[in-house]
PDB file of C-alpha atoms in Angstrom:
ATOM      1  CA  UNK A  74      -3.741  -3.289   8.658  1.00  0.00           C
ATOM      2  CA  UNK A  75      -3.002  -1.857  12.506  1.00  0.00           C
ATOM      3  CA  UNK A  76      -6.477   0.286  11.645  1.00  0.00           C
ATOM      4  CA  UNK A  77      -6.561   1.620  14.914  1.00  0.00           C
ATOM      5  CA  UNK A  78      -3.064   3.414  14.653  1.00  0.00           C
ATOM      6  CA  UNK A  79      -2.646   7.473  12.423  1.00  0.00           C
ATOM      7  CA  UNK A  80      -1.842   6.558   8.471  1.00  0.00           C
ATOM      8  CA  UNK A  81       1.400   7.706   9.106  1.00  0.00           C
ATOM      9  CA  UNK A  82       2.136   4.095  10.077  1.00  0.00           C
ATOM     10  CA  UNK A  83       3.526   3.539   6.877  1.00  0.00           C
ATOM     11  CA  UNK A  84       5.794   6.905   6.154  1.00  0.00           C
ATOM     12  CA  UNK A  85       6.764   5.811   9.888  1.00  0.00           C
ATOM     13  CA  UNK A  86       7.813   2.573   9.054  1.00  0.00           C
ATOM     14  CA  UNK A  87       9.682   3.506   5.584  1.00  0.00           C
ATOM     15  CA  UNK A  88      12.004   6.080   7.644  1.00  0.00           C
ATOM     16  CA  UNK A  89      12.919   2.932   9.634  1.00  0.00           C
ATOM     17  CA  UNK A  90      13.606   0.970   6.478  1.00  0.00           C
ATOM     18  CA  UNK A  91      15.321   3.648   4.757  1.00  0.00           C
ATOM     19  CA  UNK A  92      17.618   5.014   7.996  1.00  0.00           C
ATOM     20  CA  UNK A  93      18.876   1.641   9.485  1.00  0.00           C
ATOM     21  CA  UNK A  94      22.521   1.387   9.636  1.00  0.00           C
ATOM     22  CA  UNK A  95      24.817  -1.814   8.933  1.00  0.00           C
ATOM     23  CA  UNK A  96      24.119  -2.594  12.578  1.00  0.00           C
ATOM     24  CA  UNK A  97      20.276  -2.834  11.745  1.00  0.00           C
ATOM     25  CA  UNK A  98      20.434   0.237  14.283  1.00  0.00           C
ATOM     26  CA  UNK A  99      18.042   3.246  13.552  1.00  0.00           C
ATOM     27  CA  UNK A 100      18.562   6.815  14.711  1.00  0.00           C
ATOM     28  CA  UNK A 101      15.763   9.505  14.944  1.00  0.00           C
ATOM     29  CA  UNK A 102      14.607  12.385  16.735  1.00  0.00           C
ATOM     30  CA  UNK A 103      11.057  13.509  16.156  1.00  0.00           C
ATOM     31  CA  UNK A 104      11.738  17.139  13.972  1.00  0.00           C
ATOM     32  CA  UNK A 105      14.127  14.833  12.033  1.00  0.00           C
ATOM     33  CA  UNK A 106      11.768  11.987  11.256  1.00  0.00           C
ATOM     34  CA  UNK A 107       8.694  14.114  10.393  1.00  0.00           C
ATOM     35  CA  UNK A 108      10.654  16.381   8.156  1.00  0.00           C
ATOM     36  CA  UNK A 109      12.539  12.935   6.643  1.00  0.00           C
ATOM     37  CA  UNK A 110       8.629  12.165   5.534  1.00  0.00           C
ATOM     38  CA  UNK A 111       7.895  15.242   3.816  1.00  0.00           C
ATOM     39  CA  UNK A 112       5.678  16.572   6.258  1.00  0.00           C
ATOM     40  CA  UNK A 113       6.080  20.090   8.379  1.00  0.00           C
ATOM     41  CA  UNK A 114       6.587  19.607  12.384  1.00  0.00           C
ATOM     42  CA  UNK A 115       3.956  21.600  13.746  1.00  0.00           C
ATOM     43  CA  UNK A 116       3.229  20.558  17.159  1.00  0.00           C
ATOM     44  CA  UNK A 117       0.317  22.585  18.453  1.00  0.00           C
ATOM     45  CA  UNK A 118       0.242  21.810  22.103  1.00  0.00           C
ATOM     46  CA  UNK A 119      -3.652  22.947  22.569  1.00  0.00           C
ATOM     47  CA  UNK A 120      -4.867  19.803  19.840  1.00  0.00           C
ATOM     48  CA  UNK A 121      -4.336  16.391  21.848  1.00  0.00           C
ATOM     49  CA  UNK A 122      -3.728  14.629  18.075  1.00  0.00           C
ATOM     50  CA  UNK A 123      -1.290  16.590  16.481  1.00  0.00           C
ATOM     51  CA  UNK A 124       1.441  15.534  13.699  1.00  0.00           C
ATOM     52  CA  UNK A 125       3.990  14.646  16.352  1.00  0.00           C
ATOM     53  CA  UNK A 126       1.233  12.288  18.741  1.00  0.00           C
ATOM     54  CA  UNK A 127       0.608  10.444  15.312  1.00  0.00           C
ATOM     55  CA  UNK A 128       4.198   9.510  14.791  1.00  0.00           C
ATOM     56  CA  UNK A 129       4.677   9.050  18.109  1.00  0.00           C
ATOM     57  CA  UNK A 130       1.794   6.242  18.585  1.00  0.00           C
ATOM     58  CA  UNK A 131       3.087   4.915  15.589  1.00  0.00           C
ATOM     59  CA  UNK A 132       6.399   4.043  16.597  1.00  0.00           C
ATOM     60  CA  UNK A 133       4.839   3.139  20.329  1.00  0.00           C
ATOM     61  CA  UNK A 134       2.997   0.495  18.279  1.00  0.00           C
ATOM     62  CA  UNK A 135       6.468  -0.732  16.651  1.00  0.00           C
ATOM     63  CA  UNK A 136       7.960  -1.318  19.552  1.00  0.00           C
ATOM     64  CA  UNK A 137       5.216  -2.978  21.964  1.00  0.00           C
ATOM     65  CA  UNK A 138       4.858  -5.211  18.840  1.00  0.00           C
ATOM     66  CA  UNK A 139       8.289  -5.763  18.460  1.00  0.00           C
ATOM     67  CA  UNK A 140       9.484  -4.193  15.227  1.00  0.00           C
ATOM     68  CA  UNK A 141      11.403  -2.069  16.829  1.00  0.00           C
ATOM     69  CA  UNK A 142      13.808  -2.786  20.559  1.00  0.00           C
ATOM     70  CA  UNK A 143      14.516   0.160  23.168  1.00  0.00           C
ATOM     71  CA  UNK A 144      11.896   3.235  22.762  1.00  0.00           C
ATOM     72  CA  UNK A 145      11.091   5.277  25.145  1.00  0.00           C
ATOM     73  CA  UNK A 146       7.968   7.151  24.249  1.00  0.00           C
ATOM     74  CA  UNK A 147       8.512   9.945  26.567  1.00  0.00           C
ATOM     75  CA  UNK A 148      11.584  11.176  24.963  1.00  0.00           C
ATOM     76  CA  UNK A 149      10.127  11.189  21.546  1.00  0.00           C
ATOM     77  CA  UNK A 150       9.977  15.332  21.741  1.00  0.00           C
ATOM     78  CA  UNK A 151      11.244  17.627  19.429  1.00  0.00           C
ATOM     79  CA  UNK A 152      15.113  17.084  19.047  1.00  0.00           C
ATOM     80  CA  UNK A 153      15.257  14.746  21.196  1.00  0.00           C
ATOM     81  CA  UNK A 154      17.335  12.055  20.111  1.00  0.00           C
ATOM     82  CA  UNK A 155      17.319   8.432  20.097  1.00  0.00           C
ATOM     83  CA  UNK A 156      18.318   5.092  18.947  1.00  0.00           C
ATOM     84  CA  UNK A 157      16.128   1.633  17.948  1.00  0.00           C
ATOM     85  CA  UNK A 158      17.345  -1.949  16.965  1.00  0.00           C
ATOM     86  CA  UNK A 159      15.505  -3.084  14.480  1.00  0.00           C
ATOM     87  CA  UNK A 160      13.873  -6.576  14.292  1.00  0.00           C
ATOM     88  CA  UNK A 161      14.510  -7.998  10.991  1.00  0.00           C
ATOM     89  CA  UNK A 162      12.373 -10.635  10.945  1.00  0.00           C
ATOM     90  CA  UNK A 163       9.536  -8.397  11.689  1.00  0.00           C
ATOM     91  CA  UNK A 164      10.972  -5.626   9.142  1.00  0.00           C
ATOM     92  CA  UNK A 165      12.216  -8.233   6.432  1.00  0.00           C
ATOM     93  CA  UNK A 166       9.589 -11.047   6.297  1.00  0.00           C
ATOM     94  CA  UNK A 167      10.167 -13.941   3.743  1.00  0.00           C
ATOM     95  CA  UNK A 168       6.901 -14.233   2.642  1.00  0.00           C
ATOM     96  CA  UNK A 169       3.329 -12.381   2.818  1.00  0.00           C
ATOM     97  CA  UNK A 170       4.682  -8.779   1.952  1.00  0.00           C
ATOM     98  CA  UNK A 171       4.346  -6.645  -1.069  1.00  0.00           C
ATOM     99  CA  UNK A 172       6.963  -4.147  -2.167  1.00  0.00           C
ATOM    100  CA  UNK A 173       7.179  -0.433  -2.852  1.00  0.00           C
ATOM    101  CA  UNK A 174      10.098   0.665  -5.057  1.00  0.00           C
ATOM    102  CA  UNK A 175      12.118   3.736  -4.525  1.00  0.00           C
ATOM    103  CA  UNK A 176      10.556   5.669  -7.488  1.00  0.00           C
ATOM    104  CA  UNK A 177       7.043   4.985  -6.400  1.00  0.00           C
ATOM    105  CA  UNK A 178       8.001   6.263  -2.732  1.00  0.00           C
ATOM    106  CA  UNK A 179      10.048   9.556  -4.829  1.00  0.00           C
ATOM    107  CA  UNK A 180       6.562   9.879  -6.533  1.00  0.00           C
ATOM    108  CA  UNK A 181       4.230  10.396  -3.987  1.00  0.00           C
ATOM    109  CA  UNK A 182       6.369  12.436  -2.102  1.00  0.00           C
ATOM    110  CA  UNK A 183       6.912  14.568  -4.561  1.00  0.00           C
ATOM    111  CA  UNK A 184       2.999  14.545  -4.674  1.00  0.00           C
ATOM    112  CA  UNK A 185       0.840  17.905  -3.384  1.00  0.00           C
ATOM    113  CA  UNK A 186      -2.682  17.242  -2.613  1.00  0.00           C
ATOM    114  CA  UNK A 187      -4.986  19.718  -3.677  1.00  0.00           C
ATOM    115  CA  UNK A 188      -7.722  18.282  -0.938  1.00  0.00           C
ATOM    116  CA  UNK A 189      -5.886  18.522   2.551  1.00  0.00           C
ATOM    117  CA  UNK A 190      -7.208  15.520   3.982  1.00  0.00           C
ATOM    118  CA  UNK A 191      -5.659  13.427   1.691  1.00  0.00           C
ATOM    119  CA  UNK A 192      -1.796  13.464   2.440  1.00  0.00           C
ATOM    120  CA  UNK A 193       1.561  11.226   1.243  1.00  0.00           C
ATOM    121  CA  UNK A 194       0.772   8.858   4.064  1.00  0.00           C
ATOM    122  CA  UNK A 195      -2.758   7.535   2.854  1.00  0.00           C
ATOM    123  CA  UNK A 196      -1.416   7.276  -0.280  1.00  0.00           C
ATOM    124  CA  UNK A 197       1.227   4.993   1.044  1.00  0.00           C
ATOM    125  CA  UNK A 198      -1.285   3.038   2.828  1.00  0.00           C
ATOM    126  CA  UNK A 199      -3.548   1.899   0.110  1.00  0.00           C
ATOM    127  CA  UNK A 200      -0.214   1.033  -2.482  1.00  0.00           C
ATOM    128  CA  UNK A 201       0.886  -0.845  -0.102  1.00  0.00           C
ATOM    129  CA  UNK A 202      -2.462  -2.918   0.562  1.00  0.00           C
ATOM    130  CA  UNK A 203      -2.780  -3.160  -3.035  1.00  0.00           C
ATOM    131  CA  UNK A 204       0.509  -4.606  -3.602  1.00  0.00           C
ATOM    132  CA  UNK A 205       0.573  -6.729  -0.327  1.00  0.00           C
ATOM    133  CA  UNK A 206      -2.736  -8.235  -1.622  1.00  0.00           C
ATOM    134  CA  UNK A 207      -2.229  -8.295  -5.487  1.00  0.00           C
ATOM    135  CA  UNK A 208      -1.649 -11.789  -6.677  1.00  0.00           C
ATOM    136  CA  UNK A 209       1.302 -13.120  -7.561  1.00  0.00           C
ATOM    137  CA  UNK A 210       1.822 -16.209  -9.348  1.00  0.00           C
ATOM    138  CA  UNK A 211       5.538 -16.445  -8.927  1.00  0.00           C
ATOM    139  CA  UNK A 212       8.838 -14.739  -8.913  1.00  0.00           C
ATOM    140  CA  UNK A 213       9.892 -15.995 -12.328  1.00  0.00           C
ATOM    141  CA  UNK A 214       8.326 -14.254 -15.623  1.00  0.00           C
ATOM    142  CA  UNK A 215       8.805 -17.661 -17.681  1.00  0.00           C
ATOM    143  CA  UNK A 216       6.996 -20.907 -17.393  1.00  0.00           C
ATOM    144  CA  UNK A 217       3.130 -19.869 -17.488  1.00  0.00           C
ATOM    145  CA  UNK A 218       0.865 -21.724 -19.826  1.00  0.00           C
ATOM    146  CA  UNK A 219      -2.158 -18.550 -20.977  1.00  0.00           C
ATOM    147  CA  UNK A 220      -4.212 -21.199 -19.184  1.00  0.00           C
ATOM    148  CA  UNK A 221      -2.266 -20.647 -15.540  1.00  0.00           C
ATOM    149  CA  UNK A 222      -2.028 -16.626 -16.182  1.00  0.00           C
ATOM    150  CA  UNK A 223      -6.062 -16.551 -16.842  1.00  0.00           C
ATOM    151  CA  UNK A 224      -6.503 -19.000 -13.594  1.00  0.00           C
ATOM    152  CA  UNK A 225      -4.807 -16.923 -11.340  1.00  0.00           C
ATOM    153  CA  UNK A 226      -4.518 -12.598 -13.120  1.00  0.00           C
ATOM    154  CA  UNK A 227      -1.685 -10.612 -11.289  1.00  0.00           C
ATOM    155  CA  UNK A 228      -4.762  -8.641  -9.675  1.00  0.00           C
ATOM    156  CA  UNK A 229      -5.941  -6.958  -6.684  1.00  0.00           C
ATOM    157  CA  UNK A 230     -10.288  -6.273  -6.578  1.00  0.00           C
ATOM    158  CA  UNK A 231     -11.832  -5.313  -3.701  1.00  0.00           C
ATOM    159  CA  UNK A 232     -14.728  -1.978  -3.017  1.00  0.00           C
ATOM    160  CA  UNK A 233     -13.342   1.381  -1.428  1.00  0.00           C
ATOM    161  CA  UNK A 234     -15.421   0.724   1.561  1.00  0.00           C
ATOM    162  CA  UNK A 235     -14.225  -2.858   2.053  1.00  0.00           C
ATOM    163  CA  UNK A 236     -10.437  -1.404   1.712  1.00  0.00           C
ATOM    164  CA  UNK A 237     -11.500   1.727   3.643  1.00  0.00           C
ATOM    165  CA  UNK A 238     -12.653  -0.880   6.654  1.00  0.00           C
ATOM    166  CA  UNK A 239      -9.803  -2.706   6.835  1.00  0.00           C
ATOM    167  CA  UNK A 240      -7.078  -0.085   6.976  1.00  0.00           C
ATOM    168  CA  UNK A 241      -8.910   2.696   9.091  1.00  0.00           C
ATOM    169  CA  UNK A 242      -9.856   5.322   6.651  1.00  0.00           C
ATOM    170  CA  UNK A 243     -13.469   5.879   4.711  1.00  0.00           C
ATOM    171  CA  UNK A 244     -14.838   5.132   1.143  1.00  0.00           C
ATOM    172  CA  UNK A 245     -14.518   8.709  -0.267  1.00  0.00           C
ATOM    173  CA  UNK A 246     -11.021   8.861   1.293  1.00  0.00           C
ATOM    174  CA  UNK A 247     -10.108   5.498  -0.531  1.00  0.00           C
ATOM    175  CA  UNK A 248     -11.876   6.894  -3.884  1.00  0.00           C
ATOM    176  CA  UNK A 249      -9.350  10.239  -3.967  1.00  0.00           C
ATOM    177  CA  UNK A 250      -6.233   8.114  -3.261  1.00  0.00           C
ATOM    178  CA  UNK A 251      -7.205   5.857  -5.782  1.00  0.00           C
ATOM    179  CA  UNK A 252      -7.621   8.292  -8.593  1.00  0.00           C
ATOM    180  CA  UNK A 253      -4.514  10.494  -7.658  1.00  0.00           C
ATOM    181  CA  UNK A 254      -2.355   6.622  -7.608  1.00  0.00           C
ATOM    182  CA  UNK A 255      -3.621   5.882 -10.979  1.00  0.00           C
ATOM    183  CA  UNK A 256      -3.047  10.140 -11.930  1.00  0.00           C
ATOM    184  CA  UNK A 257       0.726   9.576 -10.856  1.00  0.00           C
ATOM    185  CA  UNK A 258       1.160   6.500 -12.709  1.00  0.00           C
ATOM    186  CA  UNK A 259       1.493   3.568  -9.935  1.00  0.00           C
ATOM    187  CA  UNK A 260      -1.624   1.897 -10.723  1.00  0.00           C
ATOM    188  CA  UNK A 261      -4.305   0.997 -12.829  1.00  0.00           C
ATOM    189  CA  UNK A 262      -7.816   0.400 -12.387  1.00  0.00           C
ATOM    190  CA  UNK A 263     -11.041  -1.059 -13.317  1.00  0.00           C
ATOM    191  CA  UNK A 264     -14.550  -0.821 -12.545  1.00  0.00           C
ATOM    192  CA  UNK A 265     -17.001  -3.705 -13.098  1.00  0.00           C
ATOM    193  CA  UNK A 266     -20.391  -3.334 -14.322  1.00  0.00           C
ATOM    194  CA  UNK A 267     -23.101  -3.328 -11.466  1.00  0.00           C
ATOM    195  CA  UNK A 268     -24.742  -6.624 -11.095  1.00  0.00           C
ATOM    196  CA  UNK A 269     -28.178  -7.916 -10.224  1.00  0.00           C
ATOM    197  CA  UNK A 270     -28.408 -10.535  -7.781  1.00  0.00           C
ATOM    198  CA  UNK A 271     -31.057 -13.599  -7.654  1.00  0.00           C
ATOM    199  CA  UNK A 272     -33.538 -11.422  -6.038  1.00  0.00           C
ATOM    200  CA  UNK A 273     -33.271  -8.671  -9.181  1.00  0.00           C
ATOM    201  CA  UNK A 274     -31.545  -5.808  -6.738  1.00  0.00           C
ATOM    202  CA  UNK A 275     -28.733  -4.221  -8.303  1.00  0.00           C
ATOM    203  CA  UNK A 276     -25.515  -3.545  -6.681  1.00  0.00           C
ATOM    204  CA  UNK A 277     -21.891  -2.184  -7.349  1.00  0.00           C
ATOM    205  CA  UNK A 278     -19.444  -4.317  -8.117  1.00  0.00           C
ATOM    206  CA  UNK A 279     -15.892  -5.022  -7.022  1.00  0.00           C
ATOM    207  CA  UNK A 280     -13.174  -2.190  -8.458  1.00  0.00           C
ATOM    208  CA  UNK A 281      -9.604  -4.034 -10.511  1.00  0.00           C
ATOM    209  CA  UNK A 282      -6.594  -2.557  -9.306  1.00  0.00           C
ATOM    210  CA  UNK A 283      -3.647  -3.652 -11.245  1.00  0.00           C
ATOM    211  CA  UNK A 284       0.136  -2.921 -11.472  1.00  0.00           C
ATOM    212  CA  UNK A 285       1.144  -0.994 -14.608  1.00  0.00           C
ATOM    213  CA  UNK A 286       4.821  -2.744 -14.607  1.00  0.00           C
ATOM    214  CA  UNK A 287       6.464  -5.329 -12.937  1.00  0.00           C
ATOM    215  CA  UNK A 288      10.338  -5.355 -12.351  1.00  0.00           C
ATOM    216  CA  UNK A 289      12.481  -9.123 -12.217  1.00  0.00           C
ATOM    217  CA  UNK A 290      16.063  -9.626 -10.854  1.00  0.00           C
ATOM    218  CA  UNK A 291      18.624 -10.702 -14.029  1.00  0.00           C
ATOM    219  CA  UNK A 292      21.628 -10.982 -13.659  1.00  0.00           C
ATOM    220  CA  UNK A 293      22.160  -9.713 -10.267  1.00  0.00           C
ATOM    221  CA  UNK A 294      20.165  -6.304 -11.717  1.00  0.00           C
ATOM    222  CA  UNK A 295      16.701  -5.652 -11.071  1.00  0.00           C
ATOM    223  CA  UNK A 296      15.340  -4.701 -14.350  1.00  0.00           C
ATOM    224  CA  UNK A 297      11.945  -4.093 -15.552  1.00  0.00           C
ATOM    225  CA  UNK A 298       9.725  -6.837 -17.249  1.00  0.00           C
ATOM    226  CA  UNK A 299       9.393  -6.370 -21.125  1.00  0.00           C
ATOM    227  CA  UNK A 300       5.819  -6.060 -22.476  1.00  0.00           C
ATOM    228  CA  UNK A 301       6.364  -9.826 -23.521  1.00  0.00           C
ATOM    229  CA  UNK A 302       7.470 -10.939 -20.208  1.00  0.00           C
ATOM    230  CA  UNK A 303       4.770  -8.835 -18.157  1.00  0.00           C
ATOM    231  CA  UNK A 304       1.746  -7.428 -20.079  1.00  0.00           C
ATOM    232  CA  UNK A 305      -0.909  -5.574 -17.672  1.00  0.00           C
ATOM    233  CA  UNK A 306      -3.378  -5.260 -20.192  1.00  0.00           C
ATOM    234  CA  UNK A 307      -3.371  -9.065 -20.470  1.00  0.00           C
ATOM    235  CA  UNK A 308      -3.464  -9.085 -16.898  1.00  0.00           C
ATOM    236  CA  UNK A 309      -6.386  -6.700 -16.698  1.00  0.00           C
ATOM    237  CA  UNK A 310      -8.429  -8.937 -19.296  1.00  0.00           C
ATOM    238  CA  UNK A 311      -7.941 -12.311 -17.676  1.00  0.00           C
ATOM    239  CA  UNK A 312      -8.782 -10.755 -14.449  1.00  0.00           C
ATOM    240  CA  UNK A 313     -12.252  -9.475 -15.912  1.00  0.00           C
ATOM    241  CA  UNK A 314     -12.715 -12.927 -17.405  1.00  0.00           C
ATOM    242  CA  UNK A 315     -11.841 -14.507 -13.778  1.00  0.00           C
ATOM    243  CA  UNK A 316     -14.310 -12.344 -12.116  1.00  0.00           C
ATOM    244  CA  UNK A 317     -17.105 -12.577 -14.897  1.00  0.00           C
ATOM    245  CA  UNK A 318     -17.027 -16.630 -14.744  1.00  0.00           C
ATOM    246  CA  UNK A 319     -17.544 -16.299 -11.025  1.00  0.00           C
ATOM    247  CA  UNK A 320     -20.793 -15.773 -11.775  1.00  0.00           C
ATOM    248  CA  UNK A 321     -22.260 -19.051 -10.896  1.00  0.00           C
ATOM    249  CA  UNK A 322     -20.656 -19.155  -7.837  1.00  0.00           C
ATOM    250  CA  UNK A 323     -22.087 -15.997  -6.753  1.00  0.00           C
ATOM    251  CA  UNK A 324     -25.204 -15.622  -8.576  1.00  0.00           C
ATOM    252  CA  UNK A 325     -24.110 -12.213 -10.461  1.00  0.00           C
ATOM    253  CA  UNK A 326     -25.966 -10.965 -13.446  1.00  0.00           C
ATOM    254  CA  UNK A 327     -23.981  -8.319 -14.963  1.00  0.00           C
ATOM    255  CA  UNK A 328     -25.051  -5.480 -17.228  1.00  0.00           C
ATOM    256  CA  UNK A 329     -24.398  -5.941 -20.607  1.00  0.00           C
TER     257      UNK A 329
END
């Protein structure tokens, strides 16, 4: 949510978690680091925001807000090299976080936009806002009456300019990722009818975005959830229900 920093915040920040060594030490040159996130290291001195100033505000930002201890922004050239501590209680919270698993980071790197603007790093962005702001009820898949799982749906709803505002990017920016997330199989999503308000003036409503699996630790494994331990589609339907019977709260009068 640093909306003011390059979307390339968050490739930034998964080299650090992926790179740090049993020290909780992290090694990096620039070439290294943007080739590590899948992107090409074109540094074109004549544009004064180029690939390389992006990653290098980034990490700037880590380390004045202390993710990150010893950088020294004017050796992040080229192959220059250099080494961080990592803060782990910045990098490895306890609580507030969401998660993104190694095949959904494979995915989207593996992932070639068609439409230029929209690149690996704004797709990281908005997964990781959905899942840091999904609901969860708990860690455990057992002991949830069908009354507590309508109560509180494992959902996310928001608009694309309301997401689009609060991570630095714009609502037709937020409407490609979304589609190409739910294309490459790391989300689903659902639009609510428009709604008329008490004044008869229609508007859009809020957009579902929901997790398509969900994955539990077992015996000291982390497996995926069974369609009887986590069921999206029954997710998806109690969160329609949840937002539908807000509508006396609000004053929304959906389509039928």
């Amino acid at each position: 949510m640093a909306n003011t920093l390059p979307e390339h915040r968050l490739s930034a920040l998964l080299y650090l978690n992926y790179n740090q060594t049993w020290e909780n030490v992290v090694h990096y040159s620039p070439i290294y680091m943007i080739q590590w996130c899948k992107y090409k290291p074109n540094w074109h001195r004549g544009t004064e925001k180029n690939i390389f100033t992006k990653f290098r505000d980034c990490m700037d930002w880590f380390f004045e807000n202390g993710y990150i201890i010893d950088f020294d922004k004017e050796k992040y050239i080229q192959n220059t090299f250099q080494s961080s501590l990592i803060n782990m209680e910045k990098m490895n919270p306890k609580n507030n976080f969401g998660i993104l698993y190694d095949f959904e980071v494979e995915t989207i790197n593996k992932y070639q936009s068609p439409y230029k603007p929209l690149n690996k790093s704004i797709l990281f962005l908005l997964l990781s806002y959905i899942k840091a702001f999904t609901w969860i009820r708990t860690n455990e898949s057992s002991g949830h009456s069908e009354k507590s799982k309508k109560n509180k749906p494992e959902i996310f709803y928001s608009q694309f300019q309301s997401i689009a505002a609060f991570i630095g990017s714009d609502r037709k920016m937020i409407a490609k990722a979304t589609e190409v997330l739910e294309q490459l199989g790391l989300i689903k999503t659902h639009r609510m009818p428009r709604y008329k308000d008490s004044n008869d003036n229609w508007h859009t409503d809020d957009i579902i975005y929901i997790c398509p699996y969900r994955y539990i630790l077992r015996n000291n494994q982390i497996v995926q959830c069974t369609k009887e331990e986590y069921n999206y589609e029954k997710e998806l339907e109690y969160g329609i229900l949840f937002l539908r019977n807000q509508n006396y709260v609000s004053k929304k009068f959906y389509q039928n």
